[in-house]
């Protein structure tokens, strides 16, 4: 099941820092509020400028009191798609799927098929896993032999949006946002999947397009 598809352009070899995001909190009708509901997708150059970081967040608006019981859905595959030749078709994917308290990663690898359906690339040589960090515990990360680093677990929702003021602007009762505004997502959590990848594993020579999908079996 496709939840969200947002195409982002990001410079792979640019020396300057880049930071791009897409957000889609609880407005995909077919999956709104479910375990496959994507909230945000971030792609940016890592502190190590030879690497890129991809962040896919799902299950938005989790209250602190409910976060300890929140979990990734083992029937939901989160797939980061990467287009390296500008045709907006994925040339590589990074797949993440939870099993028994761990998040398993496959790729970057050329997908066996493109589009809405996917097969988990279990034969990929670029693989890794990480224990899913539990709420309130120290962050757990793992780095594999290829230099990829992984994280999965609950995080504070980093997205800032003043929905009340936004609604007032749309309704014509306000002229713009306030400074400071009121963060609608303050105090809420998301389930986050993070992978840092060496640029050399992505390929391409300039700009890539990247987007994230959640797919349910």
XYZ file of N, CA and C in Angstrom:
651
model
N 0.846 -1.186 0.000
C 0.000 0.000 0.000
C 0.881 1.235 0.000
N 0.696 2.074 -0.962
C 1.493 3.284 -1.007
C 0.873 4.328 -0.110
N 1.689 4.915 0.737
C 1.193 5.909 1.679
C 1.545 7.302 1.239
N 2.745 7.493 0.800
C 3.200 8.838 0.474
C 4.286 8.723 -0.556
N 4.250 9.606 -1.500
C 5.315 9.627 -2.492
C 5.671 11.065 -2.742
N 6.807 11.476 -2.261
C 7.281 12.835 -2.438
C 8.664 12.773 -3.064
N 8.849 13.496 -4.135
C 10.128 13.508 -4.827
C 10.936 14.689 -4.334
N 12.132 14.403 -3.875
C 13.021 15.427 -3.381
C 14.276 15.425 -4.226
N 14.806 16.589 -4.517
C 16.076 16.673 -5.212
C 17.172 16.983 -4.209
N 18.302 16.295 -4.319
C 19.382 16.521 -3.369
C 20.695 16.338 -4.089
N 21.644 17.236 -3.826
C 22.946 17.151 -4.458
C 23.804 16.091 -3.792
N 24.228 15.081 -4.530
C 25.015 14.002 -3.955
C 26.446 14.431 -3.705
N 27.008 15.198 -4.624
C 28.416 15.520 -4.511
C 28.656 16.958 -4.063
N 27.583 17.659 -3.751
C 27.739 19.058 -3.349
C 28.510 19.144 -2.049
N 29.413 20.097 -1.992
C 30.186 20.261 -0.773
C 29.386 20.968 0.297
N 28.487 21.858 -0.120
C 27.667 22.588 0.842
C 26.640 21.661 1.469
N 26.254 21.983 2.697
C 25.249 21.197 3.372
C 23.904 21.360 2.686
N 23.153 20.301 2.642
C 21.811 20.347 2.085
C 20.863 19.703 3.070
N 19.618 20.169 3.091
C 18.622 19.638 3.996
C 17.282 19.797 3.330
N 16.649 18.709 3.067
C 15.387 18.737 2.363
C 14.404 17.860 3.107
N 13.135 18.272 3.166
C 12.152 17.464 3.872
C 10.818 17.513 3.160
N 10.021 16.495 3.456
C 8.624 16.479 3.045
C 7.818 16.048 4.252
N 6.653 16.635 4.441
C 5.823 16.309 5.602
C 4.399 16.037 5.157
N 3.734 15.152 5.871
C 2.407 14.705 5.464
C 1.700 14.110 6.676
N 1.504 14.907 7.717
C 0.931 14.376 8.945
C -0.559 14.083 8.771
N -0.931 12.844 9.026
C -2.309 12.320 9.084
C -3.223 12.912 8.020
N -2.747 13.038 6.776
C -3.652 13.508 5.736
C -3.663 12.603 4.516
N -3.243 11.340 4.704
C -3.399 10.345 3.652
C -4.598 9.486 4.048
N -5.768 9.692 3.428
C -7.011 9.090 3.932
C -6.959 7.579 4.109
N -6.294 6.865 3.210
C -6.328 5.403 3.270
C -5.571 4.849 4.469
N -4.636 5.598 5.012
C -3.792 5.068 6.094
C -3.732 6.016 7.285
N -4.561 7.035 7.292
C -4.517 8.070 8.323
C -4.538 7.472 9.726
N -3.492 7.799 10.491
C -3.424 7.342 11.870
C -2.992 5.902 12.040
N -2.696 5.197 10.943
C -2.313 3.792 11.037
C -0.807 3.613 11.159
N -0.380 2.359 11.224
C 1.035 2.066 11.417
C 1.867 2.308 10.172
N 1.220 2.481 9.017
C 1.960 2.762 7.786
C 1.889 4.229 7.395
N 1.327 5.052 8.269
C 1.139 6.475 7.972
C 2.462 7.222 8.122
N 3.012 7.673 6.997
C 4.278 8.417 7.002
C 4.002 9.866 7.394
N 4.831 10.402 8.287
C 4.679 11.802 8.678
C 5.691 12.696 7.970
N 6.946 12.286 7.954
C 7.992 13.138 7.397
C 9.051 12.297 6.700
N 9.730 12.933 5.765
C 10.904 12.332 5.132
C 11.963 13.409 5.019
N 13.137 13.143 5.538
C 14.248 14.081 5.510
C 15.426 13.434 4.771
N 16.131 14.214 3.978
C 17.362 13.762 3.326
C 18.365 14.901 3.402
N 19.545 14.628 3.937
C 20.526 15.700 4.093
C 21.934 15.130 4.145
N 22.884 16.012 3.930
C 24.289 15.614 4.007
C 24.672 15.418 5.467
N 25.405 14.338 5.754
C 25.780 14.011 7.124
C 26.900 14.917 7.621
N 27.140 14.855 8.935
C 28.296 15.580 9.497
C 29.563 15.145 8.777
N 29.684 13.850 8.506
C 30.716 13.347 7.608
C 30.245 13.641 6.195
N 30.847 14.608 5.535
C 30.326 15.088 4.260
C 30.455 14.071 3.126
N 31.040 12.929 3.408
C 31.068 11.855 2.418
C 29.799 11.009 2.470
N 28.908 11.308 3.418
C 27.719 10.485 3.629
C 26.441 11.301 3.451
N 25.354 10.593 3.155
C 24.003 11.144 3.159
C 23.198 10.469 4.264
N 22.222 11.196 4.800
C 21.331 10.649 5.825
C 19.897 10.694 5.301
N 19.185 9.597 5.480
C 17.768 9.527 5.149
C 16.997 9.218 6.431
N 15.932 9.966 6.668
C 15.101 9.769 7.860
C 13.648 9.622 7.410
N 13.032 8.498 7.756
C 11.621 8.273 7.465
C 10.884 8.105 8.787
N 9.917 8.992 9.040
C 9.131 8.931 10.265
C 7.714 8.455 9.961
N 7.188 7.604 10.834
C 5.824 7.089 10.683
C 5.093 7.224 12.014
N 3.771 7.043 11.952
C 2.925 7.020 13.152
C 3.027 8.337 13.945
N 2.584 9.400 13.366
C 2.677 10.697 14.016
C 1.717 10.889 15.168
N 1.968 11.963 15.924
C 1.105 12.388 17.020
C 0.960 11.331 18.113
N 2.041 10.598 18.397
C 2.032 9.650 19.516
C 2.260 10.450 20.805
N 1.356 10.316 21.754
C 1.523 11.035 23.021
C 2.629 10.376 23.834
N 3.286 11.121 24.715
C 4.315 10.505 25.568
C 3.789 9.312 26.357
N 2.532 9.386 26.814
C 1.981 8.280 27.605
C 1.749 7.025 26.770
N 1.634 7.191 25.449
C 1.391 6.041 24.576
C 2.655 5.558 23.883
N 3.749 6.291 24.012
C 4.942 5.973 23.223
C 5.580 4.651 23.627
N 5.546 4.320 24.922
C 6.169 3.070 25.351
C 5.514 1.858 24.705
N 4.245 1.985 24.361
C 3.525 0.871 23.735
C 3.531 0.945 22.216
N 4.064 2.026 21.658
C 4.108 2.155 20.196
C 5.158 1.197 19.632
N 4.882 0.673 18.438
C 5.806 -0.291 17.827
C 5.705 -0.197 16.316
N 6.800 -0.534 15.659
C 6.762 -0.680 14.213
C 5.911 -1.905 13.866
N 5.212 -1.818 12.759
C 4.335 -2.893 12.291
C 5.147 -3.851 11.427
N 5.182 -5.126 11.801
C 5.988 -6.095 11.055
C 5.405 -6.407 9.677
N 4.210 -5.915 9.400
C 3.638 -6.119 8.068
C 3.872 -4.910 7.160
N 4.590 -3.916 7.665
C 4.820 -2.686 6.892
C 6.297 -2.574 6.506
N 6.537 -2.492 5.212
C 7.874 -2.246 4.672
C 8.006 -0.760 4.381
N 9.053 -0.140 4.894
C 9.349 1.253 4.560
C 10.479 1.253 3.536
N 10.243 1.905 2.416
C 11.192 1.858 1.306
C 11.602 3.264 0.906
N 12.891 3.516 0.983
C 13.464 4.781 0.515
C 13.896 4.569 -0.927
N 13.327 5.365 -1.821
C 13.604 5.235 -3.253
C 14.585 6.310 -3.693
N 15.496 5.936 -4.582
C 16.531 6.866 -5.046
C 16.608 6.786 -6.571
N 16.372 7.922 -7.204
C 16.474 8.036 -8.664
C 17.767 8.771 -8.986
N 18.663 8.119 -9.708
C 19.976 8.719 -9.970
C 20.116 9.295 -11.374
N 19.094 9.095 -12.247
C 19.245 9.573 -13.621
C 18.167 10.555 -14.046
N 17.372 11.012 -13.089
C 16.442 12.093 -13.373
C 15.149 11.715 -14.047
N 14.831 10.406 -14.118
C 13.569 10.024 -14.767
C 12.449 9.762 -13.771
N 12.709 10.046 -12.482
C 11.723 9.871 -11.415
C 11.258 8.416 -11.265
N 12.108 7.494 -11.639
C 11.885 6.065 -11.398
C 13.032 5.579 -10.529
N 12.716 4.817 -9.506
C 13.752 4.404 -8.576
C 14.792 3.506 -9.244
N 16.053 3.913 -9.128
C 17.180 3.106 -9.599
C 17.754 2.277 -8.459
N 17.570 2.767 -7.235
C 18.050 2.067 -6.051
C 17.014 2.236 -4.949
N 16.977 1.264 -4.054
C 16.095 1.369 -2.891
C 16.877 0.966 -1.642
N 16.451 1.522 -0.533
C 16.871 1.059 0.786
C 15.588 0.642 1.499
N 15.504 -0.618 1.892
C 14.290 -1.152 2.504
C 14.513 -1.390 3.992
N 13.492 -1.115 4.787
C 13.561 -1.341 6.231
C 12.317 -2.103 6.671
N 12.532 -3.191 7.403
C 11.409 -4.023 7.855
C 11.726 -4.522 9.267
N 10.771 -4.388 10.202
C 11.023 -4.832 11.585
C 10.693 -6.310 11.779
N 11.476 -6.937 12.642
C 11.210 -8.317 13.056
C 11.755 -8.535 14.463
N 10.886 -8.930 15.382
C 11.300 -9.373 16.712
C 12.248 -8.393 17.411
N 11.886 -7.137 17.412
C 12.663 -6.137 18.141
C 13.857 -5.576 17.413
N 14.031 -5.961 16.173
C 15.140 -5.429 15.370
C 14.580 -4.816 14.090
N 15.300 -3.844 13.537
C 14.973 -3.294 12.223
C 16.050 -3.768 11.255
N 15.610 -4.443 10.196
C 16.537 -4.975 9.192
C 16.528 -4.061 7.963
N 17.712 -3.841 7.413
C 17.880 -2.952 6.270
C 18.473 -3.728 5.091
N 17.976 -3.439 3.886
C 18.479 -4.055 2.655
C 18.708 -2.941 1.629
N 19.916 -2.890 1.084
C 20.256 -1.863 0.116
C 21.167 -0.800 0.707
N 21.596 0.161 -0.159
C 21.072 0.493 -1.476
C 21.305 -0.648 -2.476
N 20.240 -0.947 -3.215
C 20.287 -2.020 -4.194
C 19.274 -1.693 -5.289
N 19.574 -2.134 -6.520
C 18.602 -1.973 -7.603
C 17.387 -2.835 -7.295
N 16.181 -2.270 -7.370
C 14.986 -3.056 -7.031
C 14.680 -4.094 -8.103
N 14.055 -5.188 -7.699
C 13.666 -6.217 -8.667
C 12.473 -5.762 -9.495
N 11.736 -4.787 -8.987
C 10.635 -4.200 -9.725
C 10.435 -2.776 -9.215
N 9.869 -1.930 -10.065
C 9.619 -0.544 -9.676
C 8.118 -0.336 -9.520
N 7.766 0.781 -8.914
C 6.345 1.091 -8.776
C 5.795 0.771 -7.414
N 4.497 0.419 -7.382
C 3.782 0.303 -6.119
C 4.081 -0.978 -5.353
N 4.536 -2.014 -6.032
C 4.807 -3.281 -5.358
C 6.303 -3.504 -5.223
N 6.691 -4.199 -4.165
C 8.109 -4.443 -3.911
C 8.329 -5.848 -3.401
N 9.518 -6.338 -3.657
C 10.001 -7.583 -3.069
C 11.203 -7.244 -2.208
N 11.238 -7.764 -0.992
C 12.358 -7.464 -0.108
C 13.632 -8.065 -0.690
N 14.664 -7.220 -0.769
C 15.920 -7.601 -1.425
C 16.798 -8.394 -0.459
N 16.345 -9.589 -0.131
C 17.063 -10.393 0.865
C 18.416 -10.887 0.372
N 18.654 -10.826 -0.950
C 19.940 -11.274 -1.474
C 20.934 -10.118 -1.628
N 20.533 -8.921 -1.214
C 21.435 -7.766 -1.321
C 22.673 -7.990 -0.461
N 23.798 -7.477 -0.963
C 25.034 -7.589 -0.177
C 25.136 -6.453 0.838
N 24.450 -5.342 0.547
C 24.439 -4.219 1.480
C 23.284 -4.401 2.452
N 23.539 -4.959 3.591
C 22.492 -5.202 4.565
C 22.969 -4.773 5.952
N 22.026 -4.679 6.861
C 22.372 -4.361 8.243
C 21.152 -4.475 9.122
N 21.337 -4.384 10.407
C 20.216 -4.403 11.332
C 20.613 -3.638 12.587
N 19.599 -3.256 13.320
C 19.838 -2.562 14.584
C 18.715 -2.937 15.550
N 19.040 -3.089 16.818
C 17.998 -3.259 17.824
C 17.149 -2.002 17.870
N 15.834 -2.162 17.902
C 14.947 -1.009 17.979
C 15.053 -0.403 19.377
N 15.402 0.867 19.412
C 15.537 1.576 20.692
C 14.174 1.687 21.363
N 14.120 1.362 22.641
C 12.866 1.473 23.373
C 12.742 2.864 23.980
N 11.519 3.262 24.241
C 11.231 4.619 24.722
C 11.904 4.869 26.072
N 12.640 5.951 26.162
C 13.289 6.334 27.403
C 14.659 5.725 27.606
N 15.061 4.815 26.722
C 16.372 4.175 26.837
C 17.390 4.892 25.956
N 18.678 4.604 26.203
C 19.741 5.208 25.408
C 19.622 4.786 23.947
N 19.981 5.697 23.068
C 19.895 5.435 21.627
C 20.831 4.291 21.247
N 20.311 3.360 20.442
C 21.106 2.238 19.934
C 21.336 2.454 18.439
N 22.581 2.416 18.004
C 22.902 2.476 16.581
C 23.844 1.321 16.252
N 23.866 0.964 14.983
C 24.797 -0.055 14.490
C 25.412 0.438 13.191
N 26.671 0.112 12.977
C 27.361 0.439 11.730
C 27.878 -0.845 11.111
N 27.563 -1.051 9.817
C 28.007 -2.290 9.175
C 29.386 -2.110 8.515
N 29.856 -3.172 7.889
C 31.203 -3.169 7.310
C 31.331 -2.192 6.149
N 30.208 -1.814 5.517
C 30.244 -0.879 4.391
C 30.195 0.578 4.840
N 30.128 0.799 6.153
C 30.099 2.168 6.647
C 28.711 2.760 6.751
N 27.654 1.928 6.648
C 26.285 2.399 6.831
C 25.931 2.341 8.317
N 25.236 3.360 8.806
C 24.821 3.406 10.213
C 23.299 3.456 10.283
N 22.742 2.731 11.277
C 21.296 2.545 11.343
C 20.751 2.909 12.728
N 19.508 3.397 12.725
C 18.762 3.630 13.964
C 17.288 3.373 13.678
N 16.573 2.891 14.689
C 15.111 2.764 14.604
C 14.550 2.878 16.016
N 13.493 3.685 16.154
C 12.868 3.814 17.464
C 12.087 5.103 17.587
N 11.476 5.336 18.743
C 10.696 6.559 18.946
C 11.579 7.780 19.116
N 11.122 8.894 18.562
C 11.805 10.184 18.677
C 10.757 11.278 18.822
N 11.178 12.379 19.393
C 10.337 13.565 19.416
C 10.099 14.031 17.973
N 8.864 14.371 17.653
C 8.568 14.804 16.287
C 9.297 16.118 15.998
N 10.225 16.127 15.046
C 11.003 17.347 14.793
C 10.290 18.365 13.922
N 9.156 17.976 13.348
C 8.497 18.877 12.400
C 7.777 19.993 13.150
N 7.902 21.213 12.662
C 7.248 22.386 13.262
C 6.176 22.888 12.317
N 4.967 23.017 12.852
C 3.877 23.580 12.052
C 2.853 24.204 12.983
N 2.451 25.432 12.688
C 1.420 26.125 13.455
C 0.116 25.985 12.690
N -0.593 24.894 12.953
C -1.803 24.614 12.177
C -2.910 25.639 12.449
N -3.022 26.119 13.692
C -4.071 27.085 14.007
C -3.879 28.364 13.205
N -2.624 28.830 13.142
C -2.362 30.048 12.379
C -2.498 29.788 10.886
N -2.061 28.611 10.472
C -2.222 28.236 9.065
C -3.695 28.269 8.661
N -4.542 27.709 9.529
C -5.978 27.690 9.243
C -6.542 29.095 9.205
N -6.032 29.959 10.081
C -6.493 31.350 10.094
C -6.099 32.067 8.809
N -4.890 31.779 8.318
C -4.439 32.382 7.057
C -5.323 31.907 5.906
N -5.580 30.601 5.866
C -6.414 30.036 4.797
C -7.822 30.625 4.849
N -8.316 30.857 6.075
C -9.676 31.392 6.241
C -9.736 32.893 6.002
N -8.585 33.525 5.838
C -8.555 34.951 5.572
C -8.641 35.823 6.797
N -8.462 35.219 7.987
C -8.544 36.002 9.222
C -7.173 36.370 9.768
N -6.116 35.973 9.085
C -4.753 36.338 9.488
C -3.946 36.574 8.233
N -2.947 37.438 8.362
C -2.131 37.790 7.196
C -0.861 36.956 7.071
N -0.430 36.332 8.171
C 0.801 35.559 8.121
C 1.047 34.841 9.428
N 2.180 34.173 9.499
C 2.536 33.428 10.705
C 3.112 34.363 11.751
N 2.980 33.971 13.011
C 3.539 34.727 14.124
C 4.976 34.299 14.375
N 5.735 35.172 14.984
C 7.116 34.867 15.363
C 7.314 35.206 16.835
N 7.358 34.190 17.738
C 7.323 32.762 17.410
C 5.901 32.273 17.198
N 5.789 31.154 16.497
C 4.489 30.520 16.334
C 4.259 29.501 17.421
N 3.168 28.777 17.303
C 2.841 27.712 18.260
C 2.971 26.372 17.540
N 3.879 25.508 18.006
C 4.133 24.238 17.338
C 3.033 23.238 17.658
N 2.240 22.908 16.642
C 1.148 21.951 16.827
C 1.658 20.587 17.273
N 2.885 20.238 16.889
C 3.409 18.907 17.175
C 4.284 18.857 18.433
N 4.371 19.952 19.146
C 5.188 19.973 20.366
C 4.699 18.917 21.344
N 5.632 18.122 21.871
C 5.286 17.117 22.860
C 4.789 15.816 22.294
N 4.712 15.698 20.966
C 4.283 14.433 20.373
C 5.484 13.710 19.767
N 5.344 12.414 19.621
C 6.449 11.580 19.142
C 6.098 10.877 17.837
N 7.116 10.351 17.193
C 6.972 9.558 15.972
C 7.856 8.322 16.105
N 7.632 7.358 15.241
C 8.534 6.218 15.125
C 9.463 6.495 13.948
N 10.763 6.497 14.212
C 11.733 7.013 13.251
C 12.678 5.912 12.764
N 12.964 5.952 11.480
C 13.935 5.055 10.847
C 15.007 5.931 10.215
N 16.264 5.698 10.588
C 17.365 6.546 10.122
C 18.461 5.654 9.539
N 18.947 6.038 8.381
C 20.086 5.321 7.795
C 21.051 6.346 7.206
N 22.322 6.218 7.566
C 23.382 7.055 7.002
C 24.173 6.203 6.026
N 24.359 6.730 4.816
C 24.917 5.945 3.716
C 26.083 6.700 3.079
N 27.200 6.040 2.829
C 28.258 6.689 2.055
C 27.751 7.078 0.665
N 28.075 8.286 0.225
C 27.636 8.731 -1.098
C 28.120 7.800 -2.195
N 29.273 7.189 -1.970
C 29.829 6.299 -2.988
C 28.927 5.100 -3.263
N 28.033 4.777 -2.336
C 27.120 3.650 -2.532
C 25.858 4.063 -3.285
N 25.643 5.378 -3.402
C 24.443 5.871 -4.075
C 24.674 6.000 -5.571
N 25.837 6.461 -5.964
C 26.109 6.645 -7.378
C 25.533 7.951 -7.881
N 25.512 8.101 -9.190
C 25.083 9.361 -9.771
C 26.218 10.358 -9.702
N 26.055 11.445 -10.421
C 27.135 12.421 -10.483
C 26.693 13.836 -10.164
N 25.443 14.020 -9.785
C 24.995 15.372 -9.523
C 23.826 15.397 -8.577
N 22.629 15.348 -9.138
C 21.412 15.431 -8.337
C 20.671 14.097 -8.356
N 20.204 13.694 -7.206
C 19.325 12.536 -7.142
C 17.937 13.008 -6.735
N 16.941 12.221 -7.055
C 15.598 12.400 -6.512
C 15.345 11.278 -5.522
N 14.718 11.581 -4.412
C 14.472 10.547 -3.420
C 13.102 10.735 -2.793
N 12.437 9.645 -2.506
C 11.116 9.685 -1.893
C 10.941 8.410 -1.070
N 9.964 8.416 -0.206
C 9.752 7.278 0.680
C 8.325 6.757 0.505
N 8.192 5.454 0.624
C 6.887 4.809 0.569
C 6.786 3.813 1.717
N 5.576 3.604 2.207
C 5.322 2.484 3.101
C 4.412 1.515 2.354
N 4.747 0.235 2.454
C 4.012 -0.785 1.701
C 3.622 -1.901 2.665
N 2.350 -2.277 2.629
C 1.832 -3.255 3.582
C 1.476 -4.536 2.857
N 1.905 -5.668 3.413
C 1.600 -6.937 2.749
C 0.210 -7.415 3.133
